[in-house]
Every structure is written in structure tokens, then in C-alpha cells.
GROMACS .gro file of C-alpha atoms in nm:
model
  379
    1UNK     CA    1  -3.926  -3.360   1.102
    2UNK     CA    2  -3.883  -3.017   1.010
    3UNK     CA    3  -3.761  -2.956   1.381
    4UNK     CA    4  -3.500  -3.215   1.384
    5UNK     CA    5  -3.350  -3.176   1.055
    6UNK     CA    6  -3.318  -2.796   1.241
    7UNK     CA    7  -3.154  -2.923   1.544
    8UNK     CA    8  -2.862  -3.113   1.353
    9UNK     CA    9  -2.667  -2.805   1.239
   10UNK     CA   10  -2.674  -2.655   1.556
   11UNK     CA   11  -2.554  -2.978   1.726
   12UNK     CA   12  -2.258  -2.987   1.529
   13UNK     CA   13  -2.173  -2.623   1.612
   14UNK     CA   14  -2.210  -2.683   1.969
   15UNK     CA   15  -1.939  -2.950   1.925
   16UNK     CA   16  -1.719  -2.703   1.708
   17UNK     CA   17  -1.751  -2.466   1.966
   18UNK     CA   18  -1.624  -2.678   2.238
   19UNK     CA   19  -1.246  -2.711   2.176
   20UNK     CA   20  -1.120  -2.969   1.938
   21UNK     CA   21  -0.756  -3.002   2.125
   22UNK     CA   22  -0.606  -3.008   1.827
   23UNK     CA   23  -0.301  -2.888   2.008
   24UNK     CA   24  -0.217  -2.596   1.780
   25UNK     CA   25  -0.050  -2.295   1.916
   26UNK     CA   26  -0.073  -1.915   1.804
   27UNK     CA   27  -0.034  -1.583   1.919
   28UNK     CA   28  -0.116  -1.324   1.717
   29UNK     CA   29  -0.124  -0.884   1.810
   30UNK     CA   30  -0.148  -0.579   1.652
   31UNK     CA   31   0.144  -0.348   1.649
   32UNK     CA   32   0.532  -0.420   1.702
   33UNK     CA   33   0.553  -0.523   2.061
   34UNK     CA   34   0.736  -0.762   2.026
   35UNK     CA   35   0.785  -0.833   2.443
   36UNK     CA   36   0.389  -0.890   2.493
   37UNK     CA   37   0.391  -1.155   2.232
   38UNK     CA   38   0.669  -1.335   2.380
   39UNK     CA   39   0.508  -1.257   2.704
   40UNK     CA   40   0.193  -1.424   2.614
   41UNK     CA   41   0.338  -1.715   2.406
   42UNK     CA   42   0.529  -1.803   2.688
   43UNK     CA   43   0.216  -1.849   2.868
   44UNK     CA   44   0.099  -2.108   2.617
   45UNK     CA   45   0.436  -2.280   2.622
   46UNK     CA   46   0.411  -2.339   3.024
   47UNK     CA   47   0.045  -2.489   2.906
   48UNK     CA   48  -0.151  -2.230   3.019
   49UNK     CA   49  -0.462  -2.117   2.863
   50UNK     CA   50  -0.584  -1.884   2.557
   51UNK     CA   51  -0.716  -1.660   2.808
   52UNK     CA   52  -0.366  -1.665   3.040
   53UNK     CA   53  -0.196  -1.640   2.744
   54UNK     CA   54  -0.416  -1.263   2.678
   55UNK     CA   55  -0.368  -1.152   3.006
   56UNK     CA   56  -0.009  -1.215   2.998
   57UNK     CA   57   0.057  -1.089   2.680
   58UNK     CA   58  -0.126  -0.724   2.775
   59UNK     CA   59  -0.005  -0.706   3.091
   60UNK     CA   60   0.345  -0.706   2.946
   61UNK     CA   61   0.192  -0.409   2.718
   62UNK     CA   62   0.060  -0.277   3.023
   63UNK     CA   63   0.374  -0.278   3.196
   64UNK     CA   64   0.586  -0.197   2.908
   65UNK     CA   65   0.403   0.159   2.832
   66UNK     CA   66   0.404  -0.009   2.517
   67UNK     CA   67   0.391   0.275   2.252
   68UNK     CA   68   0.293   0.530   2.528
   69UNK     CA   69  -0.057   0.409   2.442
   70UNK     CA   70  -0.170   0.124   2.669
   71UNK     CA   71  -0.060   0.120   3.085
   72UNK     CA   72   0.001   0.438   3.272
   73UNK     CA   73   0.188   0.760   3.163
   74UNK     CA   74   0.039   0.802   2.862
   75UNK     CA   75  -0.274   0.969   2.617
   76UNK     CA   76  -0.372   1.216   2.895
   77UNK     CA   77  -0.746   1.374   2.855
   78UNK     CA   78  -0.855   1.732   2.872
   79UNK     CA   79  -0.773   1.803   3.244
   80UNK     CA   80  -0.425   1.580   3.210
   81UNK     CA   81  -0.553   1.239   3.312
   82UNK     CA   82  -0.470   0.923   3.234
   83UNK     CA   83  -0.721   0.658   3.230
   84UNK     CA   84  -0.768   0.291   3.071
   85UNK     CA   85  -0.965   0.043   2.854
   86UNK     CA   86  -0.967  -0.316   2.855
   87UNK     CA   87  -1.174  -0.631   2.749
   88UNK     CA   88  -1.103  -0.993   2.781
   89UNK     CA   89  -1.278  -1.308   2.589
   90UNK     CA   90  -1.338  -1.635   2.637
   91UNK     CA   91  -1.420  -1.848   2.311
   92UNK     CA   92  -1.520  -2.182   2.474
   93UNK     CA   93  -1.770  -2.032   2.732
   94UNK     CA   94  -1.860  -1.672   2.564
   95UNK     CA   95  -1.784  -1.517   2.847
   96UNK     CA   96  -1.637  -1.183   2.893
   97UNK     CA   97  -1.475  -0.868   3.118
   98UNK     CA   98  -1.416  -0.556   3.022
   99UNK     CA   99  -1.310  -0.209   3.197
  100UNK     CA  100  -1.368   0.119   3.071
  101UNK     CA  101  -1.250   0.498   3.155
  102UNK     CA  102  -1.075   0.308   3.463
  103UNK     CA  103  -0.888   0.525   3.672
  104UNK     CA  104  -0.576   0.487   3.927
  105UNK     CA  105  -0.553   0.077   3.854
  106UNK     CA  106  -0.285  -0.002   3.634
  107UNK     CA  107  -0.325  -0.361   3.567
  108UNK     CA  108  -0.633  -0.309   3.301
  109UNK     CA  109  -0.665  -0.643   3.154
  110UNK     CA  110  -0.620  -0.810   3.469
  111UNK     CA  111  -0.937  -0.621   3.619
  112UNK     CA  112  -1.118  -0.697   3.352
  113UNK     CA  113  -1.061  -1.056   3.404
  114UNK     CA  114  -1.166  -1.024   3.737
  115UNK     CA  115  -1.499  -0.860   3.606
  116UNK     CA  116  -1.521  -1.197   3.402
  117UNK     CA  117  -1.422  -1.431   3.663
  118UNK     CA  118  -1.611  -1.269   3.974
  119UNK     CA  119  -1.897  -1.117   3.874
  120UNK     CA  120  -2.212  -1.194   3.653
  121UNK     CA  121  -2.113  -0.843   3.423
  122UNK     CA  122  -1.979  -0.777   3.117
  123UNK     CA  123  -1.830  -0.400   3.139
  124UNK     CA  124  -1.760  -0.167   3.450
  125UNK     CA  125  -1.674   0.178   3.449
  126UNK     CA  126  -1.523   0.471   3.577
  127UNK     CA  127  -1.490   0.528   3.967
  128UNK     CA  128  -1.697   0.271   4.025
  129UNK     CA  129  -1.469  -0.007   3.799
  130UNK     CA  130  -1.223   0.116   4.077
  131UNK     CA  131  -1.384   0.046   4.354
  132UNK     CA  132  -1.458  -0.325   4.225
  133UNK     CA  133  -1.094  -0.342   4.139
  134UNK     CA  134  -0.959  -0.227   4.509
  135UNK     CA  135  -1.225  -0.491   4.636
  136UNK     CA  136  -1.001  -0.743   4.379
  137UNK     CA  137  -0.712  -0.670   4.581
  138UNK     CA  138  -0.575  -0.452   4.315
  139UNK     CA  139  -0.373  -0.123   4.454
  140UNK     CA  140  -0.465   0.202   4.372
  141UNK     CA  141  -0.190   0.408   4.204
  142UNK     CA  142  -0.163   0.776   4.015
  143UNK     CA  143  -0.139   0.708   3.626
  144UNK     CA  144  -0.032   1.049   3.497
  145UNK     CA  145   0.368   1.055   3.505
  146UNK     CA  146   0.595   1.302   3.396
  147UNK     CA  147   0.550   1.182   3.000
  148UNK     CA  148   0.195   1.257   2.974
  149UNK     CA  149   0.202   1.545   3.224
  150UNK     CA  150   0.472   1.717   2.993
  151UNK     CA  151   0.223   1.614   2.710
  152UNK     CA  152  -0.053   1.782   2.850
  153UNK     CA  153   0.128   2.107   2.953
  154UNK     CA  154   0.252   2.138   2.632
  155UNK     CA  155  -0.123   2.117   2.479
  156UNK     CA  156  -0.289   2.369   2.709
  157UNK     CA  157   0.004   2.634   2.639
  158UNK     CA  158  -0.089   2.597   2.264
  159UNK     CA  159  -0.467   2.645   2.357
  160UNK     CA  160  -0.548   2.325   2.374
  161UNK     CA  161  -0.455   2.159   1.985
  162UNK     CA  162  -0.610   1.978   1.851
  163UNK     CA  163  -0.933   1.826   2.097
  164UNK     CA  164  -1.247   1.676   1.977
  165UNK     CA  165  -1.460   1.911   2.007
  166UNK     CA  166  -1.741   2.021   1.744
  167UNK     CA  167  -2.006   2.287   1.707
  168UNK     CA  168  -1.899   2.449   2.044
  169UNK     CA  169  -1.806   2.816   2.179
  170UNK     CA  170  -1.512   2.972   2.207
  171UNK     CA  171  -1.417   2.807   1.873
  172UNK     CA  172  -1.224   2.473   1.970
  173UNK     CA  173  -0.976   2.555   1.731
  174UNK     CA  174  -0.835   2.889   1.845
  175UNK     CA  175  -0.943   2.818   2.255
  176UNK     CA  176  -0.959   2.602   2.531
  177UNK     CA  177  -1.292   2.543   2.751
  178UNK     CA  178  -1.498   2.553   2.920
  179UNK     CA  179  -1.721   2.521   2.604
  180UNK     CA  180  -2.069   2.576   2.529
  181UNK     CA  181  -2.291   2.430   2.261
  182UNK     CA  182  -2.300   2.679   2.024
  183UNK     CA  183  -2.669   2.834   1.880
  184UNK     CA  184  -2.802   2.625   1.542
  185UNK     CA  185  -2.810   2.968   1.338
  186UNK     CA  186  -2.430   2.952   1.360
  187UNK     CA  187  -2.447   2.685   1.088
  188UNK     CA  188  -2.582   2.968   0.842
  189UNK     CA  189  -2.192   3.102   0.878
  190UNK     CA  190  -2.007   2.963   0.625
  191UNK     CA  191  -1.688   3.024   0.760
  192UNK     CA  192  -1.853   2.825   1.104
  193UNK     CA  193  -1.721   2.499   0.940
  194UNK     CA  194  -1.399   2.571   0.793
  195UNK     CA  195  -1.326   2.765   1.118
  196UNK     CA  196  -1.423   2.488   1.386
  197UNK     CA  197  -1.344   2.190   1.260
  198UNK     CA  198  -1.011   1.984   1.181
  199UNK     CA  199  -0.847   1.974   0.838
  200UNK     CA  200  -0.633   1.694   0.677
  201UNK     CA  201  -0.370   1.905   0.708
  202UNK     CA  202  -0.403   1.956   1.095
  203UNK     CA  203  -0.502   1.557   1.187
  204UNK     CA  204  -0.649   1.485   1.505
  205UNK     CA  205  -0.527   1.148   1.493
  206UNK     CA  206  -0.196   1.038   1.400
  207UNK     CA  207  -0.022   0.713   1.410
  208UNK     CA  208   0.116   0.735   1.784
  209UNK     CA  209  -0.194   0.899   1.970
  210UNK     CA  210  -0.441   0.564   1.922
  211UNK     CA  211  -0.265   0.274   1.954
  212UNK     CA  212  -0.427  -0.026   2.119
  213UNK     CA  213  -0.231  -0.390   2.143
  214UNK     CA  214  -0.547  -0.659   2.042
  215UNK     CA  215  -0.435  -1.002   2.087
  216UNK     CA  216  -0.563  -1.374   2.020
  217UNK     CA  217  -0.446  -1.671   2.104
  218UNK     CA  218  -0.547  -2.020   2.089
  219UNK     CA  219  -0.390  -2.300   2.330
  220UNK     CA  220  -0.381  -2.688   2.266
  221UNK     CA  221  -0.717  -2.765   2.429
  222UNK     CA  222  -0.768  -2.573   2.072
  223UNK     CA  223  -0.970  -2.287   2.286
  224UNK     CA  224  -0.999  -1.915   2.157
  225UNK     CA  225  -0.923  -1.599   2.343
  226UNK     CA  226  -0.876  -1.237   2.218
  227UNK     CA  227  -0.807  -0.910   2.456
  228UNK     CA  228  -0.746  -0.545   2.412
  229UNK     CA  229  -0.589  -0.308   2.644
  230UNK     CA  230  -0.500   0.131   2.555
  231UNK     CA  231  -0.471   0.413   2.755
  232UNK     CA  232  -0.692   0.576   2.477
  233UNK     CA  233  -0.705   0.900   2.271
  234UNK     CA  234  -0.469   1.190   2.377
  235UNK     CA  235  -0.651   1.448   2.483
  236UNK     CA  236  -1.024   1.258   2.433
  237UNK     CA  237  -1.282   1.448   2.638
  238UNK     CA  238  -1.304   1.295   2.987
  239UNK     CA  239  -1.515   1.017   3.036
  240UNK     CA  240  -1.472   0.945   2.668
  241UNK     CA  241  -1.462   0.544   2.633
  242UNK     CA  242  -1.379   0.368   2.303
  243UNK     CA  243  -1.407   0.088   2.074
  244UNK     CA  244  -1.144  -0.145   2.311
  245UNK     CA  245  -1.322  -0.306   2.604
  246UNK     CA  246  -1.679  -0.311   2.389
  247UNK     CA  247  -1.759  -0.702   2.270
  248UNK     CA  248  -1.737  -0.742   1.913
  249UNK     CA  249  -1.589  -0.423   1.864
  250UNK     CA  250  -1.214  -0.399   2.021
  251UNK     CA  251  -1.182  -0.777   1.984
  252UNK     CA  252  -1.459  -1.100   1.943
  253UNK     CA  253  -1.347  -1.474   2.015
  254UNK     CA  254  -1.535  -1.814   1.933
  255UNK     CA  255  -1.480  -2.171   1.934
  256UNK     CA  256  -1.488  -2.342   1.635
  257UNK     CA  257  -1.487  -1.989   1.459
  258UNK     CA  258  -1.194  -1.813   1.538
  259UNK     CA  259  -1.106  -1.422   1.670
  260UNK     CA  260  -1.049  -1.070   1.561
  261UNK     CA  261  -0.905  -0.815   1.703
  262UNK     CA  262  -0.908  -0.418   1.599
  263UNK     CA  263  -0.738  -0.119   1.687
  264UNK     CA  264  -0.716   0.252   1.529
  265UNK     CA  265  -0.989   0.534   1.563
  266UNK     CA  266  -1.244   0.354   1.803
  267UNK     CA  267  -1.499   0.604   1.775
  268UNK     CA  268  -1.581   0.501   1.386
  269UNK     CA  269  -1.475   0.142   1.368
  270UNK     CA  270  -1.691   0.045   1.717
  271UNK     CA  271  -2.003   0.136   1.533
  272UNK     CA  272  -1.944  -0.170   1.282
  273UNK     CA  273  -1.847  -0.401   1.517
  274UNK     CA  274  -1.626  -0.507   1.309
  275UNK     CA  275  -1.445  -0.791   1.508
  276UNK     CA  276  -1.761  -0.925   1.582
  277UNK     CA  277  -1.829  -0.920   1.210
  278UNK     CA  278  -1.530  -1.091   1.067
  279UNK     CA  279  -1.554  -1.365   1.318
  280UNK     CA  280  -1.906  -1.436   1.189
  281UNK     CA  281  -1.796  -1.450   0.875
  282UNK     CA  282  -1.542  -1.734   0.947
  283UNK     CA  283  -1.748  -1.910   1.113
  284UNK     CA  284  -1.926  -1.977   0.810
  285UNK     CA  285  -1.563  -2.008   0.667
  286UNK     CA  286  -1.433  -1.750   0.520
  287UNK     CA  287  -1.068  -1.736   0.481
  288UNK     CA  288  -0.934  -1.449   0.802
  289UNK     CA  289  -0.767  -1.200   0.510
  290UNK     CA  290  -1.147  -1.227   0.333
  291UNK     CA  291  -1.316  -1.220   0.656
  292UNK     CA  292  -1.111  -0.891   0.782
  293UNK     CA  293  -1.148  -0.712   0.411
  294UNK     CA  294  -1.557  -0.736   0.427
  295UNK     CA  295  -1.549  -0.612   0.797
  296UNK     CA  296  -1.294  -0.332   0.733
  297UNK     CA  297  -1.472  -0.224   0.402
  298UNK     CA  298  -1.837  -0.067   0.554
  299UNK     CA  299  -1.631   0.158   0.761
  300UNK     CA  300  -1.400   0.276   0.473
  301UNK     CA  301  -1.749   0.313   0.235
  302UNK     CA  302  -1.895   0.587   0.499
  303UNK     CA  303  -1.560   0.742   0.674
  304UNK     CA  304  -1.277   0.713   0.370
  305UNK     CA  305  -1.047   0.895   0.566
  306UNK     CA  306  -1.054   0.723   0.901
  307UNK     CA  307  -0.723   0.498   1.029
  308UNK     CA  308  -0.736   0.159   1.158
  309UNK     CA  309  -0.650  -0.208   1.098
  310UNK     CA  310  -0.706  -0.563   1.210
  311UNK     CA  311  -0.638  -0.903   1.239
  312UNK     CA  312  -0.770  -1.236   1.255
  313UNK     CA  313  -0.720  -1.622   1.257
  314UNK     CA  314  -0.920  -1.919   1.215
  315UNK     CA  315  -0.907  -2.264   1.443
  316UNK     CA  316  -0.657  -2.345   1.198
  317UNK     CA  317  -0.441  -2.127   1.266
  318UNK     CA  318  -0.425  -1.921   0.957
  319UNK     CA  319  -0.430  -1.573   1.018
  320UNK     CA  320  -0.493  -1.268   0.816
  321UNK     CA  321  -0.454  -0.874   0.890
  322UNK     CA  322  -0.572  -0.583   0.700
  323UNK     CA  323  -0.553  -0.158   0.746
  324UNK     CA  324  -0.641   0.160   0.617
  325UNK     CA  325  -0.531   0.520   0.635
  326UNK     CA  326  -0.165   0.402   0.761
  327UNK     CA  327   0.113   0.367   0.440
  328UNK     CA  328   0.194   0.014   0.553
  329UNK     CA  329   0.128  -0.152   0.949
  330UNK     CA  330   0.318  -0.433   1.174
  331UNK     CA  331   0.192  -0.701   1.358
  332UNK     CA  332   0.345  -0.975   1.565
  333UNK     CA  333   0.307  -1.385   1.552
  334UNK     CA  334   0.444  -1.699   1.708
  335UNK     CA  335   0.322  -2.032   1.676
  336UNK     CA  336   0.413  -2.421   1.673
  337UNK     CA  337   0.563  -2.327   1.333
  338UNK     CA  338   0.766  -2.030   1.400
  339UNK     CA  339   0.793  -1.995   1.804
  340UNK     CA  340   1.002  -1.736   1.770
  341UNK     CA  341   0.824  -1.407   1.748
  342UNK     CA  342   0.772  -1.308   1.382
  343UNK     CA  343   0.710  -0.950   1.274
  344UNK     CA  344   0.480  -0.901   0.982
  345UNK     CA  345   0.452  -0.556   0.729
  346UNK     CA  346   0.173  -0.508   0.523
  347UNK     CA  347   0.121  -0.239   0.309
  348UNK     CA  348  -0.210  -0.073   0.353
  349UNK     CA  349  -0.362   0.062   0.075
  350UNK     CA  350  -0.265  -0.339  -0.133
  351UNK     CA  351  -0.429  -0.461   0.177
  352UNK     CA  352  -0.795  -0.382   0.097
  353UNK     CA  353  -0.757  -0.396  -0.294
  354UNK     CA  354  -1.007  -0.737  -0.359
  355UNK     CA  355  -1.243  -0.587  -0.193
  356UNK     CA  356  -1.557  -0.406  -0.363
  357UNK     CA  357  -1.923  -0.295  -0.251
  358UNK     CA  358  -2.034  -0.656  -0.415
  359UNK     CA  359  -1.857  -0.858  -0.148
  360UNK     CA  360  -2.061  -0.663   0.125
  361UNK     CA  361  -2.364  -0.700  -0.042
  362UNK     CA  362  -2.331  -1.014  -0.094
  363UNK     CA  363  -2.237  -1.061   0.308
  364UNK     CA  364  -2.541  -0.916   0.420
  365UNK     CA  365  -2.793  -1.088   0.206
  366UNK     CA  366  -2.678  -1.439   0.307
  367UNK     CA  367  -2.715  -1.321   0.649
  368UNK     CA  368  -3.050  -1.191   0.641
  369UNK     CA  369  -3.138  -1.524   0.416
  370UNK     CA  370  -2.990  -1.724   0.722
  371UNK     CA  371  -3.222  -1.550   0.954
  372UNK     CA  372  -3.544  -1.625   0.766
  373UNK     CA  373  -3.491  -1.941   0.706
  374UNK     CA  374  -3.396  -2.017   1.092
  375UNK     CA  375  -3.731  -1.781   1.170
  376UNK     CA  376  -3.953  -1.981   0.952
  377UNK     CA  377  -3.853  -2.310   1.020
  378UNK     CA  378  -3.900  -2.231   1.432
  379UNK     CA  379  -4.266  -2.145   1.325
   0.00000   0.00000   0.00000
């Protein structure tokens, strides 16, 4: 008995998760680009799927230089490269393709489709992401153009400021590399810290140099898709891959759930997963605004001063977007409601303001309450 009273629940969410065809329409990205949501609603419009309607929409991005911070041209690395980062989701099958540190390929989110349509993976990188992609029947181009090339020149000539470099020799600060890790009794210096590493009022990060274009979008088979696509940090350290093409971080999609999508300082927010983490938490439903605030606030609670935002919608098609460290953020929309594309200000700091440590608390003890009583009942 105690076995089948188990198995209804999960029936039920197998048939949530399949697609209701409800024949609701949305589109839904971060940032003002405005092109890539037309682009992608489009898509949807000639009845194509959530998934076209990703690809489509971040191609556009992609081709569009949207920002400088997604396609070619821009957010070159230490030695002046451009490279890019890209992850695609399917919410009716789970499935997934992602690209990261992918070099001389332009067409990120379209590779990274490929990786999900012809191949049993989830991520490929570097060179060998390449390789795959020329097998695709993708061409192989140069990224770096005369934007980021000028960017990078400009950087070296004032010694390379800023970079993310910490606890190195010659101080990162004052010098370029090569570096070298720099000998533990340093740390007794007390001017070690103050001299090597950034200050609020000399920012790493700024609004233009980490921009990322998440998207969602849900078709009338009432199926789920969310994408990312950047040309990353300027100046990261080569090889340097962030929170974009990893699942649950950059973006998360599910049937009968919903999706999120992220995009600001990748290195902080992808250890929180927090896409992955606001989609749970609709799933049990949880309004998207709610759902966004409880992801977004762990990551405020241990890095205060990091930048980011999100956004999310439901099967429903209510939507919800939050941020922090930015005075206000834009994001686009269109949908059976408003087809044409709708751009949406928030101001940041409001944006967080109902949530408190409680709500997270709360969060995590009904999920570890969910897993024992799944655990217990198997037994």
C-alpha cells in the first residue's frame, strides 16, 4: 500500500511534465535586446518549438554582438582572445547541450544544440568542442575583431587593469604576467592584501563586461526551453569557463515546472545553481518573483557585493525577474497577450526587499523533509 500511495504523486508529475498544449506563448530574456526576442518569438509564431524559438532568439544575439558580450568581437581574455559559452534545454525530455571556452565557431548556441541533438553529452569544451563543431558542418572563423583587439591593446599598455588574478607575483595590480603563486608567508604582510587585490573603487566587473542574454520560451504544445549564450568576462584568464553553458546554473527548464534563466558574475552565482533552484521551487509552486528572490538571496547572504539578476516564468505564463548590485535592470517579453516586444525596468535594490534569511530556511527544510520522507517510504 505504502508503495502505491508513493507511486501516485509521481504519476501525476510525469503527466505535468509532458506538455499540456495549452497553447500559451512567451518569450522572455535578460537584458534589452530587443532584436533576439523578436527573433525568437517569431520562431514561435511560424509554430516552431520552445527550443527553435532559443536558438533563434541567441543566434540573433549571437549575430547581433549584442552588448559586445555574446558572438564574436567581444570580452577578449589575457592573450586577446575571444572565446564563447553556450547551453541549450529541453523541458519535455531533460535533455541538454552546452559549449564552453569554444573557440573560432561563432554560432554558440547552435553547437550546443548539436551537442544535444547528436551526441549522448551534456557539455564540450575548448579545442576539442571545435573539432565536434567542424564535424557539424559548422565553419571555422577568427573571433577577435578590431573591437576587442583595440580592447585588449588598450589593457596591456595600462599593465594589464584590472585581471583576476589573486595571491600571485609580480603584484597583479601594478604588472602583467607571467605570474607565479606567490609564498604563504606573504600573507603575514599587511599591506599584501590591500596591495593585490581589487577595491570597490577600482571594480573588476562593471555593467558592460558580463553580460549574458538567458532566454525561455514556451510554445503551444505548452513545452519549456531556456538557453544562454556570452562571449564571457573581459579579460578572464584563458580557459576560464562560467556559470552560462553549466545546467541549473546559466539557465534550468522543466515541464510542468517552468524555467530560469541567470546572468551577471558567473563565477559566484554558478555555485548556487540558482536557476536550477528557483525552478524547483515552482515546481512545488511558488509564484516566479518568490521563486527568483529565495534563489537570488544565498548568494547575496555570502557575497553582498556581487552583481547579477534573473528571471523566471511558470507554465502559466507568469513571469518574474529579480537583481542585485545593478541600480535598476531591463528585460524583454512577448507573448499571446502583448506580441509585441515589451521592455521591462525593475529597480534592484526594491527587487529583493520581501526577502529575509527565514524564507531560505524555511526552503531548505521542506526540502530535506521531502527527501526523508521519499527515502523512508522506498524502504
Amino acid at each position: 500500500m505504502a508503495r502505491r500511495l508513493l507511486g501516485l504523486p509521481w504519476i501525476v508529475l510525469v503527466g505535468m511534465m509532458a506538455g499540456v498544449g495549452s497553447g500559451l506563448q512567451i518569450v522572455i530574456n535578460t537584458w534589452p535586446v530587443t532584436n533576439s526576442t523578436r527573433a525568437a518569438w517569431n520562431t514561435l509564431l511560424n509554430n516552431g518549438s520552445a527550443v527553435d524559438a532559443v536558438v533563434s532568439g541567441c543566434s540573433q544575439c549571437e549575430a547581433d554582438q549584442c552588448r559586445g558580450a555574446v558572438g564574436a568581437n567581444g570580452s577578449p581574455d589575457e592573450e586577446g582572445e575571444t572565446t564563447l559559452d553556450a547551453m541549450i534545454m529541453d523541458g519535455f525530455s531533460m535533455d541538454v547541450g552546452a559549449v564552453g571556452c569554444l573557440r573560432r565557431v561563432k554560432s554558440a548556441i547552435a553547437v550546443a544544440r548539436a551537442v544535444m541533438d547528436h551526441t549522448q553529452h551534456t557539455l564540450m569544451v575548448g579545442d576539442l568542442a571545435t573539432k565536434f563543431a567542424l564535424e557539424m558542418g559548422f565553419s571555422e572563423t577568427n573571433l577577435t575583431g578590431n573591437r576587442s583587439l583595440d580592447k585588449w591593446k588598450d589593457w596591456k599598455s595600462d599593465n594589464c587593469q584590472p585581471n583576476f588574478r589573486e595571491r600571485v607575483i609580480p603584484n597583479p595590480r601594478q604588472h602583467c604576467g607571467p605570474y607565479r603563486p606567490q609564498e604563504m608567508d606573504a600573507f603575514d604582510d599587511p599591506t599584501y592584501f590591500s596591495n593585490n587585490l581589487p577595491t570597490d573603487s577600482n571594480p573588476i566587473l562593471d555593467i558592460d563586461n558580463h553580460d549574458t542574454i538567458g532566454m525561455i520560451a514556451i510554445d503551444q504544445s505548452g513545452n519549456v526551453s531556456a538557453g544562454t549564450s556570452t562571449n564571457g568576462l573581459t579579460f578572464k584568464i584563458p580557459g576560464r569557463v562560467g556559470d552560462s553553458p553549466i545546467v541549473g546554473a546559466g539557465s534550468y527548464a522543466m515541464n510542468g515546472a517552468g524555467a530560469a534563466a541567470a546572468t551577471g558574475n558567473g563565477d559566484i552565482m554558478m555555485r548556487f545553481l540558482p536557476s536550477y533552484n528557483a525552478v524547483s521551487q515552482m515546481l512545488s509552486g511558488t509564484d516566479p518573483t518568490t521563486a527568483l528572490q529565495r534563489a537570488m538571496a544565498p548568494i547575496i547572504k555570502y557575497y553582498p557585493t556581487f552583481r547579477g539578476a534573473m528571471i523566471a516564468v511558470n507554465m502559466r505564463g507568469k513571469y518574474g525577474a529579480v537583481c542585485h548590485g545593478y541600480t535598476n535592470w531591463t528585460f524583454c517579453v512577448a507573448d499571446d497577450t502583448a506580441p509585441e516586444v515589451q521592455l521591462h525596468y525593475i529597480d534592484c535594490k526594491n527587487s529583493m526587499k520581501t526577502v529575509n534569511s527565514a524564507n531560505t530556511h524555511n526552503y531548505q527544510t521542506n526540502v530535506y523533509l521531502i527527501i526523508f520522507i521519499i527515502s523512508t517510504s522506498i524502504i
